[in-house]
Short mmCIF file of C-alpha atoms in Angstrom, two decimals:
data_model
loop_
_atom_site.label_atom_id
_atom_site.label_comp_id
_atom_site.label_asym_id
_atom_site.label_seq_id
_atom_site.Cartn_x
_atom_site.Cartn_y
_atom_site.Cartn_z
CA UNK C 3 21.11 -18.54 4.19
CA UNK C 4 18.96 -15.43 3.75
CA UNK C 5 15.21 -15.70 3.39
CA UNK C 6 12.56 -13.41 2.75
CA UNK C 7 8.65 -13.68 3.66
CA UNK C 8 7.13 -10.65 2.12
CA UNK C 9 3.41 -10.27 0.47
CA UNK C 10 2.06 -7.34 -1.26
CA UNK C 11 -2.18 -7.30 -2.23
CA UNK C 12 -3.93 -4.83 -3.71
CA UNK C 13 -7.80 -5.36 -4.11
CA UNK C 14 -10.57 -4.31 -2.82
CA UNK C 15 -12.15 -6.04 0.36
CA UNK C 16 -15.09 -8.01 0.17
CA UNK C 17 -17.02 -7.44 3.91
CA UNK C 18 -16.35 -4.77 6.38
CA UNK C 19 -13.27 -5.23 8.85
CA UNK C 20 -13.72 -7.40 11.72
CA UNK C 21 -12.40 -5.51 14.98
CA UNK C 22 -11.77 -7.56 18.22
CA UNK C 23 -9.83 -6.30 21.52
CA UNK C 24 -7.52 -8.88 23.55
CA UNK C 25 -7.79 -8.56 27.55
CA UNK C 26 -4.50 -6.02 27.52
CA UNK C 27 -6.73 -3.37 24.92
CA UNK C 28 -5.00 -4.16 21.79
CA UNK C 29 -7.06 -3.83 18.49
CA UNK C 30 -7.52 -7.14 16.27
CA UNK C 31 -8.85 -6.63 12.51
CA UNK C 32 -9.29 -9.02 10.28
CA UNK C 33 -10.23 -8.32 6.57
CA UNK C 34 -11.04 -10.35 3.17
CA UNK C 35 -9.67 -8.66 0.31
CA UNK C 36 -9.99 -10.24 -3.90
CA UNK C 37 -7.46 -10.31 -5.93
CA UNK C 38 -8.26 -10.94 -9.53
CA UNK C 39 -6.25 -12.68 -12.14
CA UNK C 40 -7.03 -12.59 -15.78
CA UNK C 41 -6.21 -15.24 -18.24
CA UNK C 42 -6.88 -16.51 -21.70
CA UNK C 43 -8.10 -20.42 -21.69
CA UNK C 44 -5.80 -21.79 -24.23
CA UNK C 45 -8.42 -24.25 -25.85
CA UNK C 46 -11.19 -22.11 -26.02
CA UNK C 47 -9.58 -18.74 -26.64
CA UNK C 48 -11.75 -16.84 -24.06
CA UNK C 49 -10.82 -14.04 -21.40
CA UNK C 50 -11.74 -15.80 -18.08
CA UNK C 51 -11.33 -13.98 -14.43
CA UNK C 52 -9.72 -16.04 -11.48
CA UNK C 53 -10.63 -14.52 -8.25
CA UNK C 54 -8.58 -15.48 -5.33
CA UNK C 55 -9.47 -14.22 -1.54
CA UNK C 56 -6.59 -13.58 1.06
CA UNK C 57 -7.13 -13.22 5.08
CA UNK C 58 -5.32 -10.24 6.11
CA UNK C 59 -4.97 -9.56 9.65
CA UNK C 60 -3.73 -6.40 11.43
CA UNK C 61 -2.84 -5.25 15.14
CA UNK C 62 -2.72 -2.47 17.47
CA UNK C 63 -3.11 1.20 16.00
CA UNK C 64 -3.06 0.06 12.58
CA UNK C 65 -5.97 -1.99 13.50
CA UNK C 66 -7.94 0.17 14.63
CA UNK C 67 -7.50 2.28 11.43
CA UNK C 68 -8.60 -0.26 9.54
CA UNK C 69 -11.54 -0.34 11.88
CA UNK C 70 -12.41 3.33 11.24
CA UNK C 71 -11.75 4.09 7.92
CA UNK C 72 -12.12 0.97 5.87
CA UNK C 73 -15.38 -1.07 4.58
CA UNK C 74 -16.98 -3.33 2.22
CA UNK C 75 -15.64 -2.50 -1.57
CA UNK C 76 -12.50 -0.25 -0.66
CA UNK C 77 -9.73 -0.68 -2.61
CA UNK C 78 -6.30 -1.61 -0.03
CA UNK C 79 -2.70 -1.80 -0.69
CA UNK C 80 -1.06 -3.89 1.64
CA UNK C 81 2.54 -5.35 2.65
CA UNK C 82 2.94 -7.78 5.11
CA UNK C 83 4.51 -11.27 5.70
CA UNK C 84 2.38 -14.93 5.59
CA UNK C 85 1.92 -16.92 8.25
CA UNK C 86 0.43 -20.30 8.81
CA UNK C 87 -1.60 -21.46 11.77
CA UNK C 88 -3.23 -24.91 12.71
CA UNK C 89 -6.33 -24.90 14.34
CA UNK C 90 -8.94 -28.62 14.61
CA UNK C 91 -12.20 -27.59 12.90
CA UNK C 92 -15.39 -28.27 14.45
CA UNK C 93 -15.48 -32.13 13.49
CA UNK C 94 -12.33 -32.82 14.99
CA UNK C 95 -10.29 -32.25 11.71
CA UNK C 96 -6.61 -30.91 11.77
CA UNK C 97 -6.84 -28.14 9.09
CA UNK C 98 -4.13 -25.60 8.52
CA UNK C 99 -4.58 -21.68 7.49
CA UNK C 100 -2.38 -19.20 6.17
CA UNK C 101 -2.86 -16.15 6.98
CA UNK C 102 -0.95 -12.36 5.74
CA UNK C 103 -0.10 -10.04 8.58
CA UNK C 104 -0.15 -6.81 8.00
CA UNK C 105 2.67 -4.12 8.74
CA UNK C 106 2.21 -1.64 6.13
CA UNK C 107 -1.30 -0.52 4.58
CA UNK C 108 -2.17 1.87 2.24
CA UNK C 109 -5.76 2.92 1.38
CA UNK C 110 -6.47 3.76 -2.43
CA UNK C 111 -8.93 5.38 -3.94
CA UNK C 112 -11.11 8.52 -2.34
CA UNK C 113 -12.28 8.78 1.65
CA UNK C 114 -15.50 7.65 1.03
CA UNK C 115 -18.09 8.79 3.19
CA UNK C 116 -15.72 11.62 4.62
CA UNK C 117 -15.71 14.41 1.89
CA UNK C 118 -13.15 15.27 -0.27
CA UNK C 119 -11.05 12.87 -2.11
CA UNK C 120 -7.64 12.12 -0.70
CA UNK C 121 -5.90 9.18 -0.28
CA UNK C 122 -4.72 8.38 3.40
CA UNK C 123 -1.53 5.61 4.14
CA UNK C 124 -0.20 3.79 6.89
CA UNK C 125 2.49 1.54 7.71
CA UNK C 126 4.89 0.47 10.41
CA UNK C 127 5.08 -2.70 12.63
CA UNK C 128 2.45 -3.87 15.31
CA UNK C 129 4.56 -2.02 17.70
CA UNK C 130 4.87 1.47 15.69
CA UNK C 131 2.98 4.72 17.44
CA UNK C 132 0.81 6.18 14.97
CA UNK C 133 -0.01 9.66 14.81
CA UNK C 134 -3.22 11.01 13.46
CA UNK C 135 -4.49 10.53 9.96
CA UNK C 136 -2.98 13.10 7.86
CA UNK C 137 -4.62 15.13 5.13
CA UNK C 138 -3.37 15.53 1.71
CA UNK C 139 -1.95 19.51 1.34
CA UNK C 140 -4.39 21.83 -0.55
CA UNK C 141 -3.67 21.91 -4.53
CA UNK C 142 -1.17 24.00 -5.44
CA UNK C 143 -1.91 27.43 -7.17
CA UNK C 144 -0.37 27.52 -10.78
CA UNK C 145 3.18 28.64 -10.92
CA UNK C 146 4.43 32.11 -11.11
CA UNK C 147 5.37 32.98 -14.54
CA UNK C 148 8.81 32.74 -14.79
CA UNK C 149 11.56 35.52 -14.51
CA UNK C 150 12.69 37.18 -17.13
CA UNK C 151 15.98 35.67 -17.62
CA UNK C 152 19.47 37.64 -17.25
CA UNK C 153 20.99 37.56 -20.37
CA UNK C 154 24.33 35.59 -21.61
CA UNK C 155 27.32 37.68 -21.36
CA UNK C 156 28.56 37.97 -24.75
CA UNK C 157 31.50 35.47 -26.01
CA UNK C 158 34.91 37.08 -25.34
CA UNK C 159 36.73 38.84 -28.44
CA UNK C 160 39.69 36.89 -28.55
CA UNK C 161 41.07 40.07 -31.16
CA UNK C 162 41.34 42.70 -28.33
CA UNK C 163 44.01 40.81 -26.62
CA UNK C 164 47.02 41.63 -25.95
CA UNK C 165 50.15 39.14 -28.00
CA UNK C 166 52.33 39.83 -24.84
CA UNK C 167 51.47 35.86 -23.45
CA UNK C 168 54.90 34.98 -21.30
CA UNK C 169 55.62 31.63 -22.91
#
């Protein structure tokens, strides 16, 4: 049977990226990113606002991306896949975690802090070479008016023809 372990946040994150490095030079990042969920309380009738907060960890060039260009507040699309992980807390405690890691990531809104305002993505696996960030093209000059159109060719005068047709 065919399964499917796919996750897709946008939000905005709530601290600045974490960045590690492991012994061989990869790049670690770990972000906090809200989601909010609106909802109307059925007994009371009120708008209420369910925040919910997802650990979102990346790897290798992406992470270091993250690392660079993200920070407290920005808004983040990102696709990835859950995983869970046990770990014994400080008191001795088996606790378990699930975690999303990240393979595609998208950053919305403007650069901030970098001038202008374009929007900058990423995606790929862990293992994926990245190339440099790429900049949005310059704006595009209006169009050129348009041609002046060739005009129809006039229906065919079905009168001029000749009554000679062989069948």
């Amino acid at each position: 049977m065919a399964s499917v372990n796919k996750v897709i946040i946008v939000g905005n994150l709530g601290r600045d990226p974490e960045i590690r490095y492991m012994p061989s030079g990869d790049a670690i990042a770990n972000i906090a990113v809200a989601t909010s969920y609106r909802s109307k309380d059925r007994n009371t009738g009120e708008q209420k606002e369910l925040t919910e907060w997802h650990r979102i960890s990346f790897f290798g060039r992406l992470a270091e991306i993250v690392g660079q260009y993200l920070k407290k507040g920005s808004s983040v699309y990102v696709e990835g896949r859950l995983q869970t992980r046990k770990y014994t807390d400080k008191d001795g405690i088996e606790r378990y975690a699930t975690d999303i890691i990240a393979e595609n990531m998208q950053m919305l809104g403007g650069r901030q802090g970098m001038g202008g305002g374009s929007d900058m993505g990423m995606g790929g696996g862990m293992d994926d070479d990245y190339s440099a960030p790429q900049q949005r093209p310059a704006p595009r000059q209006a169009p050129p008016a348009p041609a002046a159109r060739p005009q129809p060719k006039p229906a065919p005068n079905f009168s001029d023809m000749d009554d000679d047709i062989p069948f």
